[in-house]
Tab-separated table of C-alpha atoms in Angstrom:
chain	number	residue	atom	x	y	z
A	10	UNK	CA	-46.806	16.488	-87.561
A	11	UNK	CA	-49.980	16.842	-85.767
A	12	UNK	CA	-50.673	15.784	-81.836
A	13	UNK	CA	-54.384	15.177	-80.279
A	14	UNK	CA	-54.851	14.437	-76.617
A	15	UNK	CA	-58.199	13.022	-75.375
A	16	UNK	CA	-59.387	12.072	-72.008
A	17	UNK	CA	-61.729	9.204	-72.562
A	18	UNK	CA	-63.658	6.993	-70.240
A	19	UNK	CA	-61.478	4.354	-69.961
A	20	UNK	CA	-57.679	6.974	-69.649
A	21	UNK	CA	-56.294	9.026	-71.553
A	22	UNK	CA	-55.444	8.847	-75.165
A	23	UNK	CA	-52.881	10.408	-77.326
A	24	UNK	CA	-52.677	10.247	-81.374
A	25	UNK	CA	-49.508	11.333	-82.891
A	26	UNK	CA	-49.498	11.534	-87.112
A	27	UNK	CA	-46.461	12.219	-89.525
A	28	UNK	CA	-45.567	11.544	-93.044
A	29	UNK	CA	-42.375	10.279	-93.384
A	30	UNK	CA	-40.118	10.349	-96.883
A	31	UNK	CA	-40.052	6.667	-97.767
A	32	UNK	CA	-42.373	3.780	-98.948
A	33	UNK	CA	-44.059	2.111	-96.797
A	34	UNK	CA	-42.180	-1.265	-97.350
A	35	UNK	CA	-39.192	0.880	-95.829
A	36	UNK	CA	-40.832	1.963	-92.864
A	37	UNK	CA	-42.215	-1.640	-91.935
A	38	UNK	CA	-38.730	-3.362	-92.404
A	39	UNK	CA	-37.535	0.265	-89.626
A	40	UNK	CA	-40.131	-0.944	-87.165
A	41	UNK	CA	-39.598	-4.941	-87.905
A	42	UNK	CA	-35.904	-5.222	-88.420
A	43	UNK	CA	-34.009	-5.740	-85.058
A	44	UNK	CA	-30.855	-4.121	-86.518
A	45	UNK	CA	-32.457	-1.533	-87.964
A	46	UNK	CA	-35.190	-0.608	-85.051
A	47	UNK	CA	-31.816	-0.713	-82.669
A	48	UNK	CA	-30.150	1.932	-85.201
A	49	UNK	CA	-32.955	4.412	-85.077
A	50	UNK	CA	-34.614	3.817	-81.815
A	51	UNK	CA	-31.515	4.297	-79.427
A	52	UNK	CA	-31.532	0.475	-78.426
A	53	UNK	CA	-28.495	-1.257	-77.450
A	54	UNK	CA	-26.950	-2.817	-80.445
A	55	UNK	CA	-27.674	-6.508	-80.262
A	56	UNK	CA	-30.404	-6.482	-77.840
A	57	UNK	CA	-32.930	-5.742	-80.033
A	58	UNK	CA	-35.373	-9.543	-80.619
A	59	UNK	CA	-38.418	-9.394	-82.448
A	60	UNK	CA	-41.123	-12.355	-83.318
A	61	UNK	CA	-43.147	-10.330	-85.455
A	62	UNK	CA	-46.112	-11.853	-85.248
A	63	UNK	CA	-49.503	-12.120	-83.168
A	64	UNK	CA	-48.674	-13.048	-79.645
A	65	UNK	CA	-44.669	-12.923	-80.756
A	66	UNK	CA	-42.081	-11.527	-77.881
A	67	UNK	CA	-39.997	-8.285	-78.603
A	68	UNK	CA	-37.684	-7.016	-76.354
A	69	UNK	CA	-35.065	-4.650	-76.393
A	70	UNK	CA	-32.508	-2.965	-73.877
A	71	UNK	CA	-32.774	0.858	-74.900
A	72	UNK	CA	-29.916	4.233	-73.850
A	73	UNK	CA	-30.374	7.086	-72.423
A	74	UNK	CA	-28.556	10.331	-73.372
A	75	UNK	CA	-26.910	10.103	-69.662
A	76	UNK	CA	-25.711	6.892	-70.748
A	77	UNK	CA	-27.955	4.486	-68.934
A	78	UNK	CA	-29.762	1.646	-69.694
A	79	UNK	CA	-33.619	-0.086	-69.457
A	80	UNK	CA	-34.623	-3.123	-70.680
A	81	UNK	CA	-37.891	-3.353	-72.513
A	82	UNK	CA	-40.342	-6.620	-72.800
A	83	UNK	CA	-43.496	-7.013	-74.806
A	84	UNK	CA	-45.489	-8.794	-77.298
A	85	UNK	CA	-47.217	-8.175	-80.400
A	86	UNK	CA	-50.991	-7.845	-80.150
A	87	UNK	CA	-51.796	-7.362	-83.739
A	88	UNK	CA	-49.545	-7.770	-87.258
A	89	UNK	CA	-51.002	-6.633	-90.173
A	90	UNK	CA	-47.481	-6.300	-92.808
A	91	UNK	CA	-46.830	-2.738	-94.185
A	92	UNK	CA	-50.338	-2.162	-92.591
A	93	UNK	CA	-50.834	-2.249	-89.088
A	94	UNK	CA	-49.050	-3.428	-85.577
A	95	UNK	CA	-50.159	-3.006	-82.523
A	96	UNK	CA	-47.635	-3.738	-79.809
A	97	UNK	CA	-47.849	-4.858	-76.123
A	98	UNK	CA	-45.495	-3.180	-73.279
A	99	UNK	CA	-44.783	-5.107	-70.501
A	100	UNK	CA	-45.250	-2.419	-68.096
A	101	UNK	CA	-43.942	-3.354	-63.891
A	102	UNK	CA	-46.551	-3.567	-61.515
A	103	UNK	CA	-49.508	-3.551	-63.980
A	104	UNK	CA	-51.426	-6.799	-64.901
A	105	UNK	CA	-52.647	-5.873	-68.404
A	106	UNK	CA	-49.470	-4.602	-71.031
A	107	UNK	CA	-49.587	-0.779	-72.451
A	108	UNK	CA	-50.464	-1.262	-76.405
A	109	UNK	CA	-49.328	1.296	-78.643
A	110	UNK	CA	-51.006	1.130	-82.418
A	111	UNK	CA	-48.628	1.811	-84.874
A	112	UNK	CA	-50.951	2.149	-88.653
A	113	UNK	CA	-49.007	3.032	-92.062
A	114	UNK	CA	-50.809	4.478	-94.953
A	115	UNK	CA	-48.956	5.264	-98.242
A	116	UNK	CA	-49.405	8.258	-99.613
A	117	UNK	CA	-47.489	7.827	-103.095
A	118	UNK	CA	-44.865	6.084	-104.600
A	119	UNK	CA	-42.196	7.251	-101.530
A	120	UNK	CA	-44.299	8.834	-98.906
A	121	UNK	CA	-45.971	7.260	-95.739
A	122	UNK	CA	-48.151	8.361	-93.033
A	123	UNK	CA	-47.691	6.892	-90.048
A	124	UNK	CA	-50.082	7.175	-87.061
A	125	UNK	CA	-49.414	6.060	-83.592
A	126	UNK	CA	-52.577	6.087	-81.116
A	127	UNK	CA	-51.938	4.712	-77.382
A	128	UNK	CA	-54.252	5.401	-74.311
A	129	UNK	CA	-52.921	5.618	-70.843
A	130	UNK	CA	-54.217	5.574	-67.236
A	131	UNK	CA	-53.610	8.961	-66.421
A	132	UNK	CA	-52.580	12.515	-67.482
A	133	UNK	CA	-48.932	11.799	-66.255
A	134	UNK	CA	-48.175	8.783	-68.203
A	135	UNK	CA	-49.862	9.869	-71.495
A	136	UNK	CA	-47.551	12.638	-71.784
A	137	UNK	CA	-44.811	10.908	-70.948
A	138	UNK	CA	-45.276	8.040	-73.257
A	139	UNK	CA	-46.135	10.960	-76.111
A	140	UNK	CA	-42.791	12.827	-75.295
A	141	UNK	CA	-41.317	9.392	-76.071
A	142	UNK	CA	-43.578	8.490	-79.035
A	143	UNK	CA	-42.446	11.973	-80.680
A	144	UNK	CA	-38.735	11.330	-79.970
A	145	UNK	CA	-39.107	7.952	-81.877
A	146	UNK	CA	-40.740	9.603	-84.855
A	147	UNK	CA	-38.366	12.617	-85.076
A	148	UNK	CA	-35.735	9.666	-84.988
A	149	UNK	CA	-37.421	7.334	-87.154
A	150	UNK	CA	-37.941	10.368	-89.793
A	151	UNK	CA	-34.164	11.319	-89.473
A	152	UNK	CA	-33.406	7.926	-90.138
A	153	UNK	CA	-35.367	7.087	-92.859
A	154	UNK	CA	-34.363	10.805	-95.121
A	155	UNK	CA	-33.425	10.126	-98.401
A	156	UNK	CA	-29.783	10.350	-97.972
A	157	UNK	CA	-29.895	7.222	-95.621
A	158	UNK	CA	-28.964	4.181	-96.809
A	159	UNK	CA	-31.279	1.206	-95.216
């Protein structure tokens, strides 16, 4: 996996590539799929609703290792299938939603890349949101192994 952080003019960007060991019809249905996005992305089982779709409302109630719980609210920005999503966080007390881009490349027949690219307001919050971006990838990957049926 390879990390690059960038300050730009408008905040603070970090980019976040890995190539995963499935197609990328696989990975899609991981990120799409309420029940599976809620098996590999430590949501609350049931909570997880997704309208995949431009403008379409997520949301999901997600678990901490301590055992606690926060609820999660977006949209989708962009849907381009097995391609391309770019998702809208409803973040409190800011007017405009965090995106995150979310772009899948296939490499061969059961290989994908994925890349995820957000940019933040400050130094703080981009490496916060890129501890959690790696956490979903290492999760995601572990989910996705051969082995795993999904």
């Amino acid at each position: 996996m390879s990390t690059e952080q960038s300050t730009a003019a408008d905040g603070f960007a970090y980019t976040l590539t890995r190539t995963l060991d499935a197609p990328v019809e696989r990975v899609w249905r991981a990120w799409t799929t309420p029940e599976r996005y809620a098996q590999w992305a430590g949501a609350a089982a049931g909570s997880v609703e997704m309208d995949v779709r431009p403008g379409g409302a997520w949301k999901a109630t997600m678990l901490t290792p301590d055992g606690g719980q926060f609820p999660l609210t977006g949209s989708y920005v962009e849907v381009t299938e097995n391609r391309r999503l770019v998702i809208g966080m409803d973040v409190p007390g800011k007017l405009e939603p965090a995106t995150m881009a979310v772009e899948l490349d296939q490499q061969d027949d059961r290989r994908t890349q994925i890349v995820l690219h957000q940019t933040c307001d400050s130094a703080e919050e981009r490496d916060m949101a890129e501890q959690g971006s790696t956490m979903l990838l290492d999760s995601l990957s572990t989910f996705l192994t051969p082995q795993t049926s999904n």
